[in-house]
Amino acid sequence: MALTSEDLFAISQLLDVKLNSALQPIKDDTRDIKLDIENDIKPQIQLLAENYVPAAKRFEKASAQIESMQADIEIMKKVIAEHSEKLQKSS
């Protein structure tokens, strides 16, 4: 029994219907994922980025100030130790 072109066309249409019905859940899931990304993830990333940049700049500025303060504290420790030593000698 040979298949006619009409038979092949009918088989092709059935395969198309089956394939489309099998792909529909994947298409739906993909759409849902895209909506989640657009509505939930992108705004959260944007908010995070908006808050990160100013915080990073504050940290950079504070880091330089902390280093400067540490150097000042080291000098103060030495001066206090010297003054304590001089006071002990003069007493």
PDB file of C-alpha atoms in Angstrom:
ATOM      1  CA  MET A   1       0.000   0.000   0.000  1.00  0.00           C
ATOM      2  CA  ALA A   2       1.576   3.256  -1.147  1.00  0.00           C
ATOM      3  CA  LEU A   3       0.944   6.563   0.532  1.00  0.00           C
ATOM      4  CA  THR A   4      -0.543   9.245  -1.636  1.00  0.00           C
ATOM      5  CA  SER A   5       0.351  12.898  -1.430  1.00  0.00           C
ATOM      6  CA  GLU A   6      -3.012  13.476   0.294  1.00  0.00           C
ATOM      7  CA  ASP A   7      -2.063  10.867   2.919  1.00  0.00           C
ATOM      8  CA  LEU A   8       1.306  12.526   3.457  1.00  0.00           C
ATOM      9  CA  PHE A   9      -0.365  15.919   3.737  1.00  0.00           C
ATOM     10  CA  ALA A  10      -2.842  14.565   6.296  1.00  0.00           C
ATOM     11  CA  ILE A  11       0.018  13.018   8.301  1.00  0.00           C
ATOM     12  CA  SER A  12       1.899  16.321   8.117  1.00  0.00           C
ATOM     13  CA  GLN A  13      -1.119  18.216   9.437  1.00  0.00           C
ATOM     14  CA  LEU A  14      -1.589  15.716  12.284  1.00  0.00           C
ATOM     15  CA  LEU A  15       2.074  16.067  13.209  1.00  0.00           C
ATOM     16  CA  ASP A  16       1.755  19.850  13.152  1.00  0.00           C
ATOM     17  CA  VAL A  17      -1.259  19.699  15.486  1.00  0.00           C
ATOM     18  CA  LYS A  18       0.512  17.267  17.839  1.00  0.00           C
ATOM     19  CA  LEU A  19       3.710  19.331  17.822  1.00  0.00           C
ATOM     20  CA  ASN A  20       1.852  22.586  18.474  1.00  0.00           C
ATOM     21  CA  SER A  21      -0.131  21.041  21.326  1.00  0.00           C
ATOM     22  CA  ALA A  22       3.096  19.626  22.794  1.00  0.00           C
ATOM     23  CA  LEU A  23       4.866  22.977  22.462  1.00  0.00           C
ATOM     24  CA  GLN A  24       2.053  25.068  23.927  1.00  0.00           C
ATOM     25  CA  PRO A  25       2.981  24.384  27.598  1.00  0.00           C
ATOM     26  CA  ILE A  26       6.576  25.347  26.784  1.00  0.00           C
ATOM     27  CA  LYS A  27       5.375  28.545  25.108  1.00  0.00           C
ATOM     28  CA  ASP A  28       3.180  29.310  28.125  1.00  0.00           C
ATOM     29  CA  ASP A  29       6.058  28.692  30.537  1.00  0.00           C
ATOM     30  CA  THR A  30       8.343  30.880  28.436  1.00  0.00           C
ATOM     31  CA  ARG A  31       5.767  33.673  28.444  1.00  0.00           C
ATOM     32  CA  ASP A  32       5.383  33.357  32.231  1.00  0.00           C
ATOM     33  CA  ILE A  33       9.151  33.478  32.706  1.00  0.00           C
ATOM     34  CA  LYS A  34       9.411  36.575  30.519  1.00  0.00           C
ATOM     35  CA  LEU A  35       6.652  38.246  32.523  1.00  0.00           C
ATOM     36  CA  ASP A  36       8.369  37.364  35.804  1.00  0.00           C
ATOM     37  CA  ILE A  37      11.640  38.792  34.531  1.00  0.00           C
ATOM     38  CA  GLU A  38       9.965  41.961  33.291  1.00  0.00           C
ATOM     39  CA  ASN A  39       7.729  42.555  36.301  1.00  0.00           C
ATOM     40  CA  ASP A  40       9.726  41.188  39.224  1.00  0.00           C
ATOM     41  CA  ILE A  41      13.393  40.645  38.487  1.00  0.00           C
ATOM     42  CA  LYS A  42      14.230  43.706  36.365  1.00  0.00           C
ATOM     43  CA  PRO A  43      12.727  46.213  38.833  1.00  0.00           C
ATOM     44  CA  GLN A  44      14.539  44.537  41.719  1.00  0.00           C
ATOM     45  CA  ILE A  45      17.856  44.651  39.855  1.00  0.00           C
ATOM     46  CA  GLN A  46      17.235  48.295  38.975  1.00  0.00           C
ATOM     47  CA  LEU A  47      16.518  49.123  42.620  1.00  0.00           C
ATOM     48  CA  LEU A  48      19.615  47.254  43.715  1.00  0.00           C
ATOM     49  CA  ALA A  49      21.763  49.114  41.186  1.00  0.00           C
ATOM     50  CA  GLU A  50      20.283  52.475  42.185  1.00  0.00           C
ATOM     51  CA  ASN A  51      21.167  51.829  45.814  1.00  0.00           C
ATOM     52  CA  TYR A  52      24.522  50.185  45.164  1.00  0.00           C
ATOM     53  CA  VAL A  53      26.191  53.052  43.325  1.00  0.00           C
ATOM     54  CA  PRO A  54      25.657  55.680  46.056  1.00  0.00           C
ATOM     55  CA  ALA A  55      26.596  53.163  48.741  1.00  0.00           C
ATOM     56  CA  ALA A  56      29.764  52.244  46.861  1.00  0.00           C
ATOM     57  CA  LYS A  57      30.695  55.919  46.564  1.00  0.00           C
ATOM     58  CA  ARG A  58      30.083  56.447  50.298  1.00  0.00           C
ATOM     59  CA  PHE A  59      32.200  53.402  51.071  1.00  0.00           C
ATOM     60  CA  GLU A  60      35.028  54.645  48.873  1.00  0.00           C
ATOM     61  CA  LYS A  61      34.990  58.032  50.597  1.00  0.00           C
ATOM     62  CA  ALA A  62      34.742  56.493  54.063  1.00  0.00           C
ATOM     63  CA  SER A  63      37.570  54.094  53.268  1.00  0.00           C
ATOM     64  CA  ALA A  64      39.935  56.991  52.575  1.00  0.00           C
ATOM     65  CA  GLN A  65      38.791  58.738  55.752  1.00  0.00           C
ATOM     66  CA  ILE A  66      39.321  55.587  57.812  1.00  0.00           C
ATOM     67  CA  GLU A  67      42.859  55.181  56.488  1.00  0.00           C
ATOM     68  CA  SER A  68      43.589  58.812  57.345  1.00  0.00           C
ATOM     69  CA  MET A  69      42.110  58.362  60.824  1.00  0.00           C
ATOM     70  CA  GLN A  70      44.186  55.236  61.419  1.00  0.00           C
ATOM     71  CA  ALA A  71      47.350  57.153  60.542  1.00  0.00           C
ATOM     72  CA  ASP A  72      46.319  59.973  62.892  1.00  0.00           C
ATOM     73  CA  ILE A  73      45.619  57.481  65.697  1.00  0.00           C
ATOM     74  CA  GLU A  74      49.041  55.901  65.282  1.00  0.00           C
ATOM     75  CA  ILE A  75      50.672  59.333  65.573  1.00  0.00           C
ATOM     76  CA  MET A  76      48.528  60.138  68.621  1.00  0.00           C
ATOM     77  CA  LYS A  77      49.546  56.860  70.292  1.00  0.00           C
ATOM     78  CA  LYS A  78      53.213  57.701  69.826  1.00  0.00           C
ATOM     79  CA  VAL A  79      52.775  61.256  71.116  1.00  0.00           C
ATOM     80  CA  ILE A  80      50.768  60.076  74.141  1.00  0.00           C
ATOM     81  CA  ALA A  81      53.366  57.415  74.913  1.00  0.00           C
ATOM     82  CA  GLU A  82      56.137  60.038  74.683  1.00  0.00           C
ATOM     83  CA  HIS A  83      54.219  62.472  76.869  1.00  0.00           C
ATOM     84  CA  SER A  84      53.458  59.751  79.422  1.00  0.00           C
ATOM     85  CA  GLU A  85      57.131  58.862  79.507  1.00  0.00           C
ATOM     86  CA  LYS A  86      58.137  62.536  79.976  1.00  0.00           C
ATOM     87  CA  LEU A  87      55.533  63.001  82.725  1.00  0.00           C
ATOM     88  CA  GLN A  88      56.790  59.914  84.555  1.00  0.00           C
ATOM     89  CA  LYS A  89      60.366  61.191  84.337  1.00  0.00           C
ATOM     90  CA  SER A  90      59.416  64.650  85.604  1.00  0.00           C
ATOM     91  CA  SER A  91      57.442  63.310  88.581  1.00  0.00           C
TER      92      SER A  91
END
